[in-house]
Amino acid sequence: MLFNRKHTIFILLPFIALAFSASVCSMVRVKPALSPLEQELSGFSYKKSAVLRKHPITVTYLKSPVEIPVAAQKDFPRIPLSEIFPPGTKKEKKVLLILVSDNRKMAIINDIVVKEGDAVDGGRVEKIEKNRILIKNKEGEEWLKIEQ
């Protein structure tokens, strides 16, 4: 099959267009998107900077980031939190129900359903037996018996 001149032009046209586009792009100078100062800052590296001297500063007044209306501040009670919830008061653990079957051991402690391995009131349920539960925490271990 013989190519005629029209086919040859269509085959070479993409290569000619690509070469022409490359030469036009190399001649055109595009203004940089950054100003000279921004170009200088873009080369900043925090690794090159160092703190020469550290000075301790005491912050005396720091404004709250949350704005509270004056009316709300005036009506808000000034009772300390320790007065509302005294520190060190622990809730007593009450066992309400123990369920021990062939493949299931569950209990209800302080209205919470737990199984072996669950966390409850800062401790972990280690063992559930027919009439008592072993709870281990930072202080040690504690056996809880069902309420009669």
mmCIF file with all atom_site columns, N, CA and C in Angstrom, residues 25-92:
data_model
loop_
_atom_site.group_PDB
_atom_site.id
_atom_site.type_symbol
_atom_site.label_atom_id
_atom_site.label_alt_id
_atom_site.label_comp_id
_atom_site.label_asym_id
_atom_site.label_entity_id
_atom_site.label_seq_id
_atom_site.pdbx_PDB_ins_code
_atom_site.Cartn_x
_atom_site.Cartn_y
_atom_site.Cartn_z
_atom_site.occupancy
_atom_site.B_iso_or_equiv
_atom_site.pdbx_formal_charge
_atom_site.auth_seq_id
_atom_site.auth_comp_id
_atom_site.auth_asym_id
_atom_site.auth_atom_id
_atom_site.pdbx_PDB_model_num
ATOM 1   N N  . CYS A 1 25 ? 6.705   27.547 24.005 1.00 0.00 ? 25 CYS A N  1
ATOM 2   C CA . CYS A 1 25 ? 6.759   27.574 25.475 1.00 0.00 ? 25 CYS A CA 1
ATOM 3   C C  . CYS A 1 25 ? 8.137   27.979 25.976 1.00 0.00 ? 25 CYS A C  1
ATOM 4   N N  . SER A 1 26 ? 9.195   27.600 25.273 1.00 0.00 ? 26 SER A N  1
ATOM 5   C CA . SER A 1 26 ? 10.537  27.975 25.724 1.00 0.00 ? 26 SER A CA 1
ATOM 6   C C  . SER A 1 26 ? 10.811  29.457 25.498 1.00 0.00 ? 26 SER A C  1
ATOM 7   N N  . MET A 1 27 ? 10.146  30.087 24.526 1.00 0.00 ? 27 MET A N  1
ATOM 8   C CA . MET A 1 27 ? 10.355  31.517 24.258 1.00 0.00 ? 27 MET A CA 1
ATOM 9   C C  . MET A 1 27 ? 9.537   32.408 25.186 1.00 0.00 ? 27 MET A C  1
ATOM 10  N N  . VAL A 1 28 ? 8.394   31.941 25.637 1.00 0.00 ? 28 VAL A N  1
ATOM 11  C CA . VAL A 1 28 ? 7.506   32.755 26.468 1.00 0.00 ? 28 VAL A CA 1
ATOM 12  C C  . VAL A 1 28 ? 7.995   32.708 27.913 1.00 0.00 ? 28 VAL A C  1
ATOM 13  N N  . ARG A 1 29 ? 8.171   33.870 28.528 1.00 0.00 ? 29 ARG A N  1
ATOM 14  C CA . ARG A 1 29 ? 8.565   33.968 29.933 1.00 0.00 ? 29 ARG A CA 1
ATOM 15  C C  . ARG A 1 29 ? 7.312   34.224 30.766 1.00 0.00 ? 29 ARG A C  1
ATOM 16  N N  . VAL A 1 30 ? 7.040   33.307 31.693 1.00 0.00 ? 30 VAL A N  1
ATOM 17  C CA . VAL A 1 30 ? 5.869   33.421 32.556 1.00 0.00 ? 30 VAL A CA 1
ATOM 18  C C  . VAL A 1 30 ? 6.302   34.087 33.854 1.00 0.00 ? 30 VAL A C  1
ATOM 19  N N  . LYS A 1 31 ? 5.521   35.066 34.297 1.00 0.00 ? 31 LYS A N  1
ATOM 20  C CA . LYS A 1 31 ? 5.812   35.764 35.548 1.00 0.00 ? 31 LYS A CA 1
ATOM 21  C C  . LYS A 1 31 ? 5.651   34.779 36.714 1.00 0.00 ? 31 LYS A C  1
ATOM 22  N N  . PRO A 1 32 ? 6.611   34.744 37.662 1.00 0.00 ? 32 PRO A N  1
ATOM 23  C CA . PRO A 1 32 ? 6.484   33.801 38.779 1.00 0.00 ? 32 PRO A CA 1
ATOM 24  C C  . PRO A 1 32 ? 5.271   34.130 39.648 1.00 0.00 ? 32 PRO A C  1
ATOM 25  N N  . ALA A 1 33 ? 4.677   33.088 40.198 1.00 0.00 ? 33 ALA A N  1
ATOM 26  C CA . ALA A 1 33 ? 3.485   33.265 41.023 1.00 0.00 ? 33 ALA A CA 1
ATOM 27  C C  . ALA A 1 33 ? 3.819   33.874 42.378 1.00 0.00 ? 33 ALA A C  1
ATOM 28  N N  . LEU A 1 34 ? 5.074   33.742 42.833 1.00 0.00 ? 34 LEU A N  1
ATOM 29  C CA . LEU A 1 34 ? 5.478   34.265 44.136 1.00 0.00 ? 34 LEU A CA 1
ATOM 30  C C  . LEU A 1 34 ? 6.284   35.546 43.968 1.00 0.00 ? 34 LEU A C  1
ATOM 31  N N  . SER A 1 35 ? 6.113   36.454 44.902 1.00 0.00 ? 35 SER A N  1
ATOM 32  C CA . SER A 1 35 ? 6.923   37.673 44.911 1.00 0.00 ? 35 SER A CA 1
ATOM 33  C C  . SER A 1 35 ? 8.345   37.313 45.335 1.00 0.00 ? 35 SER A C  1
ATOM 34  N N  . PRO A 1 36 ? 9.323   38.213 45.135 1.00 0.00 ? 36 PRO A N  1
ATOM 35  C CA . PRO A 1 36 ? 10.700  37.898 45.548 1.00 0.00 ? 36 PRO A CA 1
ATOM 36  C C  . PRO A 1 36 ? 10.816  37.592 47.041 1.00 0.00 ? 36 PRO A C  1
ATOM 37  N N  . LEU A 1 37 ? 10.066  38.309 47.877 1.00 0.00 ? 37 LEU A N  1
ATOM 38  C CA . LEU A 1 37 ? 10.101  38.047 49.314 1.00 0.00 ? 37 LEU A CA 1
ATOM 39  C C  . LEU A 1 37 ? 9.545   36.660 49.622 1.00 0.00 ? 37 LEU A C  1
ATOM 40  N N  . GLU A 1 38 ? 8.455   36.295 48.946 1.00 0.00 ? 38 GLU A N  1
ATOM 41  C CA . GLU A 1 38 ? 7.870   34.970 49.152 1.00 0.00 ? 38 GLU A CA 1
ATOM 42  C C  . GLU A 1 38 ? 8.807   33.870 48.656 1.00 0.00 ? 38 GLU A C  1
ATOM 43  N N  . GLN A 1 39 ? 9.510   34.124 47.559 1.00 0.00 ? 39 GLN A N  1
ATOM 44  C CA . GLN A 1 39 ? 10.476  33.146 47.067 1.00 0.00 ? 39 GLN A CA 1
ATOM 45  C C  . GLN A 1 39 ? 11.609  32.954 48.066 1.00 0.00 ? 39 GLN A C  1
ATOM 46  N N  . GLU A 1 40 ? 12.029  34.052 48.704 1.00 0.00 ? 40 GLU A N  1
ATOM 47  C CA . GLU A 1 40 ? 13.087  33.968 49.710 1.00 0.00 ? 40 GLU A CA 1
ATOM 48  C C  . GLU A 1 40 ? 12.617  33.150 50.912 1.00 0.00 ? 40 GLU A C  1
ATOM 49  N N  . LEU A 1 41 ? 11.366  33.365 51.329 1.00 0.00 ? 41 LEU A N  1
ATOM 50  C CA . LEU A 1 41 ? 10.828  32.638 52.476 1.00 0.00 ? 41 LEU A CA 1
ATOM 51  C C  . LEU A 1 41 ? 10.548  31.172 52.159 1.00 0.00 ? 41 LEU A C  1
ATOM 52  N N  . SER A 1 42 ? 10.283  30.855 50.901 1.00 0.00 ? 42 SER A N  1
ATOM 53  C CA . SER A 1 42 ? 9.978   29.464 50.557 1.00 0.00 ? 42 SER A CA 1
ATOM 54  C C  . SER A 1 42 ? 11.193  28.560 50.726 1.00 0.00 ? 42 SER A C  1
ATOM 55  N N  . GLY A 1 43 ? 12.384  29.130 50.733 1.00 0.00 ? 43 GLY A N  1
ATOM 56  C CA . GLY A 1 43 ? 13.590  28.344 50.940 1.00 0.00 ? 43 GLY A CA 1
ATOM 57  C C  . GLY A 1 43 ? 13.954  28.171 52.396 1.00 0.00 ? 43 GLY A C  1
ATOM 58  N N  . PHE A 1 44 ? 13.094  28.622 53.328 1.00 0.00 ? 44 PHE A N  1
ATOM 59  C CA . PHE A 1 44 ? 13.385  28.543 54.763 1.00 0.00 ? 44 PHE A CA 1
ATOM 60  C C  . PHE A 1 44 ? 13.413  27.094 55.226 1.00 0.00 ? 44 PHE A C  1
ATOM 61  N N  . SER A 1 45 ? 14.370  26.783 56.068 1.00 0.00 ? 45 SER A N  1
ATOM 62  C CA . SER A 1 45 ? 14.469  25.457 56.661 1.00 0.00 ? 45 SER A CA 1
ATOM 63  C C  . SER A 1 45 ? 14.603  25.620 58.165 1.00 0.00 ? 45 SER A C  1
ATOM 64  N N  . TYR A 1 46 ? 13.720  24.991 58.912 1.00 0.00 ? 46 TYR A N  1
ATOM 65  C CA . TYR A 1 46 ? 13.772  25.109 60.369 1.00 0.00 ? 46 TYR A CA 1
ATOM 66  C C  . TYR A 1 46 ? 15.014  24.429 60.931 1.00 0.00 ? 46 TYR A C  1
ATOM 67  N N  . LYS A 1 47 ? 15.609  23.522 60.177 1.00 0.00 ? 47 LYS A N  1
ATOM 68  C CA . LYS A 1 47 ? 16.798  22.820 60.663 1.00 0.00 ? 47 LYS A CA 1
ATOM 69  C C  . LYS A 1 47 ? 17.995  23.759 60.776 1.00 0.00 ? 47 LYS A C  1
ATOM 70  N N  . LYS A 1 48 ? 18.017  24.817 59.974 1.00 0.00 ? 48 LYS A N  1
ATOM 71  C CA . LYS A 1 48 ? 19.129  25.762 60.011 1.00 0.00 ? 48 LYS A CA 1
ATOM 72  C C  . LYS A 1 48 ? 19.002  26.747 61.166 1.00 0.00 ? 48 LYS A C  1
ATOM 73  N N  . SER A 1 49 ? 17.805  26.911 61.715 1.00 0.00 ? 49 SER A N  1
ATOM 74  C CA . SER A 1 49 ? 17.601  27.883 62.786 1.00 0.00 ? 49 SER A CA 1
ATOM 75  C C  . SER A 1 49 ? 17.864  27.241 64.144 1.00 0.00 ? 49 SER A C  1
ATOM 76  N N  . ALA A 1 50 ? 18.241  28.081 65.099 1.00 0.00 ? 50 ALA A N  1
ATOM 77  C CA . ALA A 1 50 ? 18.525  27.590 66.448 1.00 0.00 ? 50 ALA A CA 1
ATOM 78  C C  . ALA A 1 50 ? 18.117  28.657 67.455 1.00 0.00 ? 50 ALA A C  1
ATOM 79  N N  . VAL A 1 51 ? 17.750  28.222 68.657 1.00 0.00 ? 51 VAL A N  1
ATOM 80  C CA . VAL A 1 51 ? 17.400  29.136 69.738 1.00 0.00 ? 51 VAL A CA 1
ATOM 81  C C  . VAL A 1 51 ? 18.687  29.480 70.477 1.00 0.00 ? 51 VAL A C  1
ATOM 82  N N  . LEU A 1 52 ? 19.031  30.771 70.497 1.00 0.00 ? 52 LEU A N  1
ATOM 83  C CA . LEU A 1 52 ? 20.279  31.185 71.131 1.00 0.00 ? 52 LEU A CA 1
ATOM 84  C C  . LEU A 1 52 ? 20.162  31.218 72.642 1.00 0.00 ? 52 LEU A C  1
ATOM 85  N N  . ARG A 1 53 ? 19.115  31.861 73.143 1.00 0.00 ? 53 ARG A N  1
ATOM 86  C CA . ARG A 1 53 ? 18.915  31.953 74.589 1.00 0.00 ? 53 ARG A CA 1
ATOM 87  C C  . ARG A 1 53 ? 17.450  31.718 74.903 1.00 0.00 ? 53 ARG A C  1
ATOM 88  N N  . LYS A 1 54 ? 17.221  31.018 75.989 1.00 0.00 ? 54 LYS A N  1
ATOM 89  C CA . LYS A 1 54 ? 15.855  30.798 76.448 1.00 0.00 ? 54 LYS A CA 1
ATOM 90  C C  . LYS A 1 54 ? 15.639  31.633 77.694 1.00 0.00 ? 54 LYS A C  1
ATOM 91  N N  . HIS A 1 55 ? 14.558  32.387 77.708 1.00 0.00 ? 55 HIS A N  1
ATOM 92  C CA . HIS A 1 55 ? 14.225  33.227 78.850 1.00 0.00 ? 55 HIS A CA 1
ATOM 93  C C  . HIS A 1 55 ? 12.886  32.782 79.416 1.00 0.00 ? 55 HIS A C  1
ATOM 94  N N  . PRO A 1 56 ? 12.835  32.423 80.700 1.00 0.00 ? 56 PRO A N  1
ATOM 95  C CA . PRO A 1 56 ? 11.539  32.070 81.292 1.00 0.00 ? 56 PRO A CA 1
ATOM 96  C C  . PRO A 1 56 ? 10.672  33.316 81.435 1.00 0.00 ? 56 PRO A C  1
ATOM 97  N N  . ILE A 1 57 ? 9.422   33.169 81.097 1.00 0.00 ? 57 ILE A N  1
ATOM 98  C CA . ILE A 1 57 ? 8.475   34.283 81.176 1.00 0.00 ? 57 ILE A CA 1
ATOM 99  C C  . ILE A 1 57 ? 7.289   33.827 82.007 1.00 0.00 ? 57 ILE A C  1
ATOM 100 N N  . THR A 1 58 ? 6.871   34.666 82.937 1.00 0.00 ? 58 THR A N  1
ATOM 101 C CA . THR A 1 58 ? 5.699   34.379 83.746 1.00 0.00 ? 58 THR A CA 1
ATOM 102 C C  . THR A 1 58 ? 4.508   35.096 83.132 1.00 0.00 ? 58 THR A C  1
ATOM 103 N N  . VAL A 1 59 ? 3.492   34.323 82.798 1.00 0.00 ? 59 VAL A N  1
ATOM 104 C CA . VAL A 1 59 ? 2.279   34.897 82.226 1.00 0.00 ? 59 VAL A CA 1
ATOM 105 C C  . VAL A 1 59 ? 1.360   35.240 83.379 1.00 0.00 ? 59 VAL A C  1
ATOM 106 N N  . THR A 1 60 ? 1.089   36.530 83.550 1.00 0.00 ? 60 THR A N  1
ATOM 107 C CA . THR A 1 60 ? 0.269   36.958 84.680 1.00 0.00 ? 60 THR A CA 1
ATOM 108 C C  . THR A 1 60 ? -1.212  36.982 84.329 1.00 0.00 ? 60 THR A C  1
ATOM 109 N N  . TYR A 1 61 ? -1.551  37.412 83.144 1.00 0.00 ? 61 TYR A N  1
ATOM 110 C CA . TYR A 1 61 ? -2.954  37.488 82.773 1.00 0.00 ? 61 TYR A CA 1
ATOM 111 C C  . TYR A 1 61 ? -3.112  36.887 81.383 1.00 0.00 ? 61 TYR A C  1
ATOM 112 N N  . LEU A 1 62 ? -3.990  35.927 81.286 1.00 0.00 ? 62 LEU A N  1
ATOM 113 C CA . LEU A 1 62 ? -4.262  35.292 80.012 1.00 0.00 ? 62 LEU A CA 1
ATOM 114 C C  . LEU A 1 62 ? -5.770  35.319 79.803 1.00 0.00 ? 62 LEU A C  1
ATOM 115 N N  . LYS A 1 63 ? -6.201  35.944 78.730 1.00 0.00 ? 63 LYS A N  1
ATOM 116 C CA . LYS A 1 63 ? -7.625  36.073 78.458 1.00 0.00 ? 63 LYS A CA 1
ATOM 117 C C  . LYS A 1 63 ? -8.196  34.718 78.030 1.00 0.00 ? 63 LYS A C  1
ATOM 118 N N  . SER A 1 64 ? -9.388  34.425 78.512 1.00 0.00 ? 64 SER A N  1
ATOM 119 C CA . SER A 1 64 ? -10.049 33.171 78.181 1.00 0.00 ? 64 SER A CA 1
ATOM 120 C C  . SER A 1 64 ? -10.420 33.155 76.697 1.00 0.00 ? 64 SER A C  1
ATOM 121 N N  . PRO A 1 65 ? -10.229 32.036 76.008 1.00 0.00 ? 65 PRO A N  1
ATOM 122 C CA . PRO A 1 65 ? -10.607 31.971 74.599 1.00 0.00 ? 65 PRO A CA 1
ATOM 123 C C  . PRO A 1 65 ? -12.117 31.884 74.399 1.00 0.00 ? 65 PRO A C  1
ATOM 124 N N  . VAL A 1 66 ? -12.854 31.616 75.472 1.00 0.00 ? 66 VAL A N  1
ATOM 125 C CA . VAL A 1 66 ? -14.303 31.504 75.394 1.00 0.00 ? 66 VAL A CA 1
ATOM 126 C C  . VAL A 1 66 ? -14.914 32.759 76.005 1.00 0.00 ? 66 VAL A C  1
ATOM 127 N N  . GLU A 1 67 ? -15.709 33.442 75.227 1.00 0.00 ? 67 GLU A N  1
ATOM 128 C CA . GLU A 1 67 ? -16.373 34.649 75.715 1.00 0.00 ? 67 GLU A CA 1
ATOM 129 C C  . GLU A 1 67 ? -17.664 34.267 76.438 1.00 0.00 ? 67 GLU A C  1
ATOM 130 N N  . ILE A 1 68 ? -17.776 34.633 77.706 1.00 0.00 ? 68 ILE A N  1
ATOM 131 C CA . ILE A 1 68 ? -18.981 34.372 78.486 1.00 0.00 ? 68 ILE A CA 1
ATOM 132 C C  . ILE A 1 68 ? -19.684 35.707 78.701 1.00 0.00 ? 68 ILE A C  1
ATOM 133 N N  . PRO A 1 69 ? -20.973 35.781 78.392 1.00 0.00 ? 69 PRO A N  1
ATOM 134 C CA . PRO A 1 69 ? -21.687 37.039 78.601 1.00 0.00 ? 69 PRO A CA 1
ATOM 135 C C  . PRO A 1 69 ? -21.630 37.471 80.066 1.00 0.00 ? 69 PRO A C  1
ATOM 136 N N  . VAL A 1 70 ? -21.676 38.775 80.282 1.00 0.00 ? 70 VAL A N  1
ATOM 137 C CA . VAL A 1 70 ? -21.573 39.323 81.638 1.00 0.00 ? 70 VAL A CA 1
ATOM 138 C C  . VAL A 1 70 ? -22.722 38.827 82.508 1.00 0.00 ? 70 VAL A C  1
ATOM 139 N N  . ALA A 1 71 ? -23.918 38.720 81.957 1.00 0.00 ? 71 ALA A N  1
ATOM 140 C CA . ALA A 1 71 ? -25.068 38.252 82.735 1.00 0.00 ? 71 ALA A CA 1
ATOM 141 C C  . ALA A 1 71 ? -24.846 36.814 83.211 1.00 0.00 ? 71 ALA A C  1
ATOM 142 N N  . ALA A 1 72 ? -24.258 35.980 82.390 1.00 0.00 ? 72 ALA A N  1
ATOM 143 C CA . ALA A 1 72 ? -24.005 34.593 82.779 1.00 0.00 ? 72 ALA A CA 1
ATOM 144 C C  . ALA A 1 72 ? -22.932 34.523 83.855 1.00 0.00 ? 72 ALA A C  1
ATOM 145 N N  . GLN A 1 73 ? -21.921 35.380 83.773 1.00 0.00 ? 73 GLN A N  1
ATOM 146 C CA . GLN A 1 73 ? -20.870 35.394 84.788 1.00 0.00 ? 73 GLN A CA 1
ATOM 147 C C  . GLN A 1 73 ? -21.427 35.826 86.136 1.00 0.00 ? 73 GLN A C  1
ATOM 148 N N  . LYS A 1 74 ? -22.336 36.781 86.114 1.00 0.00 ? 74 LYS A N  1
ATOM 149 C CA . LYS A 1 74 ? -22.893 37.315 87.351 1.00 0.00 ? 74 LYS A CA 1
ATOM 150 C C  . LYS A 1 74 ? -23.779 36.281 88.047 1.00 0.00 ? 74 LYS A C  1
ATOM 151 N N  . ASP A 1 75 ? -24.569 35.521 87.274 1.00 0.00 ? 75 ASP A N  1
ATOM 152 C CA . ASP A 1 75 ? -25.504 34.563 87.851 1.00 0.00 ? 75 ASP A CA 1
ATOM 153 C C  . ASP A 1 75 ? -24.876 33.202 88.129 1.00 0.00 ? 75 ASP A C  1
ATOM 154 N N  . PHE A 1 76 ? -23.691 32.957 87.638 1.00 0.00 ? 76 PHE A N  1
ATOM 155 C CA . PHE A 1 76 ? -23.053 31.650 87.809 1.00 0.00 ? 76 PHE A CA 1
ATOM 156 C C  . PHE A 1 76 ? -22.616 31.481 89.253 1.00 0.00 ? 76 PHE A C  1
ATOM 157 N N  . PRO A 1 77 ? -22.957 30.352 89.888 1.00 0.00 ? 77 PRO A N  1
ATOM 158 C CA . PRO A 1 77 ? -22.585 30.182 91.302 1.00 0.00 ? 77 PRO A CA 1
ATOM 159 C C  . PRO A 1 77 ? -21.076 30.033 91.466 1.00 0.00 ? 77 PRO A C  1
ATOM 160 N N  . ARG A 1 78 ? -20.548 30.602 92.534 1.00 0.00 ? 78 ARG A N  1
ATOM 161 C CA . ARG A 1 78 ? -19.114 30.566 92.812 1.00 0.00 ? 78 ARG A CA 1
ATOM 162 C C  . ARG A 1 78 ? -18.784 29.478 93.838 1.00 0.00 ? 78 ARG A C  1
ATOM 163 N N  . ILE A 1 79 ? -19.402 28.312 93.722 1.00 0.00 ? 79 ILE A N  1
ATOM 164 C CA . ILE A 1 79 ? -19.164 27.210 94.649 1.00 0.00 ? 79 ILE A CA 1
ATOM 165 C C  . ILE A 1 79 ? -18.017 26.375 94.089 1.00 0.00 ? 79 ILE A C  1
ATOM 166 N N  . PRO A 1 80 ? -17.010 26.074 94.892 1.00 0.00 ? 80 PRO A N  1
ATOM 167 C CA . PRO A 1 80 ? -15.915 25.247 94.382 1.00 0.00 ? 80 PRO A CA 1
ATOM 168 C C  . PRO A 1 80 ? -16.379 23.823 94.086 1.00 0.00 ? 80 PRO A C  1
ATOM 169 N N  . LEU A 1 81 ? -15.744 23.220 93.116 1.00 0.00 ? 81 LEU A N  1
ATOM 170 C CA . LEU A 1 81 ? -16.112 21.876 92.689 1.00 0.00 ? 81 LEU A CA 1
ATOM 171 C C  . LEU A 1 81 ? -15.900 20.855 93.796 1.00 0.00 ? 81 LEU A C  1
ATOM 172 N N  . SER A 1 82 ? -14.891 21.062 94.625 1.00 0.00 ? 82 SER A N  1
ATOM 173 C CA . SER A 1 82 ? -14.625 20.121 95.717 1.00 0.00 ? 82 SER A CA 1
ATOM 174 C C  . SER A 1 82 ? -15.750 20.116 96.748 1.00 0.00 ? 82 SER A C  1
ATOM 175 N N  . GLU A 1 83 ? -16.510 21.198 96.814 1.00 0.00 ? 83 GLU A N  1
ATOM 176 C CA . GLU A 1 83 ? -17.643 21.248 97.738 1.00 0.00 ? 83 GLU A CA 1
ATOM 177 C C  . GLU A 1 83 ? -18.828 20.461 97.182 1.00 0.00 ? 83 GLU A C  1
ATOM 178 N N  . ILE A 1 84 ? -18.995 20.483 95.861 1.00 0.00 ? 84 ILE A N  1
ATOM 179 C CA . ILE A 1 84 ? -20.096 19.762 95.231 1.00 0.00 ? 84 ILE A CA 1
ATOM 180 C C  . ILE A 1 84 ? -19.811 18.262 95.226 1.00 0.00 ? 84 ILE A C  1
ATOM 181 N N  . PHE A 1 85 ? -18.608 17.877 94.779 1.00 0.00 ? 85 PHE A N  1
ATOM 182 C CA . PHE A 1 85 ? -18.174 16.483 94.761 1.00 0.00 ? 85 PHE A CA 1
ATOM 183 C C  . PHE A 1 85 ? -16.916 16.369 95.599 1.00 0.00 ? 85 PHE A C  1
ATOM 184 N N  . PRO A 1 86 ? -17.052 15.986 96.857 1.00 0.00 ? 86 PRO A N  1
ATOM 185 C CA . PRO A 1 86 ? -15.864 15.874 97.705 1.00 0.00 ? 86 PRO A CA 1
ATOM 186 C C  . PRO A 1 86 ? -14.902 14.821 97.163 1.00 0.00 ? 86 PRO A C  1
ATOM 187 N N  . PRO A 1 87 ? -13.607 15.114 97.174 1.00 0.00 ? 87 PRO A N  1
ATOM 188 C CA . PRO A 1 87 ? -12.648 14.140 96.654 1.00 0.00 ? 87 PRO A CA 1
ATOM 189 C C  . PRO A 1 87 ? -12.528 12.928 97.574 1.00 0.00 ? 87 PRO A C  1
ATOM 190 N N  . GLY A 1 88 ? -12.253 11.802 96.979 1.00 0.00 ? 88 GLY A N  1
ATOM 191 C CA . GLY A 1 88 ? -12.021 10.592 97.758 1.00 0.00 ? 88 GLY A CA 1
ATOM 192 C C  . GLY A 1 88 ? -13.263 9.805  98.101 1.00 0.00 ? 88 GLY A C  1
ATOM 193 N N  . THR A 1 89 ? -14.437 10.260 97.684 1.00 0.00 ? 89 THR A N  1
ATOM 194 C CA . THR A 1 89 ? -15.638 9.477  97.965 1.00 0.00 ? 89 THR A CA 1
ATOM 195 C C  . THR A 1 89 ? -15.763 8.402  96.891 1.00 0.00 ? 89 THR A C  1
ATOM 196 N N  . LYS A 1 90 ? -15.733 7.141  97.310 1.00 0.00 ? 90 LYS A N  1
ATOM 197 C CA . LYS A 1 90 ? -15.845 6.027  96.381 1.00 0.00 ? 90 LYS A CA 1
ATOM 198 C C  . LYS A 1 90 ? -17.241 5.436  96.466 1.00 0.00 ? 90 LYS A C  1
ATOM 199 N N  . LYS A 1 91 ? -17.749 5.078  95.322 1.00 0.00 ? 91 LYS A N  1
ATOM 200 C CA . LYS A 1 91 ? -19.049 4.435  95.280 1.00 0.00 ? 91 LYS A CA 1
ATOM 201 C C  . LYS A 1 91 ? -18.867 2.959  95.634 1.00 0.00 ? 91 LYS A C  1
ATOM 202 N N  . GLU A 1 92 ? -19.677 2.475  96.539 1.00 0.00 ? 92 GLU A N  1
ATOM 203 C CA . GLU A 1 92 ? -19.580 1.075  96.959 1.00 0.00 ? 92 GLU A CA 1
ATOM 204 C C  . GLU A 1 92 ? -20.094 0.178  95.839 1.00 0.00 ? 92 GLU A C  1
#
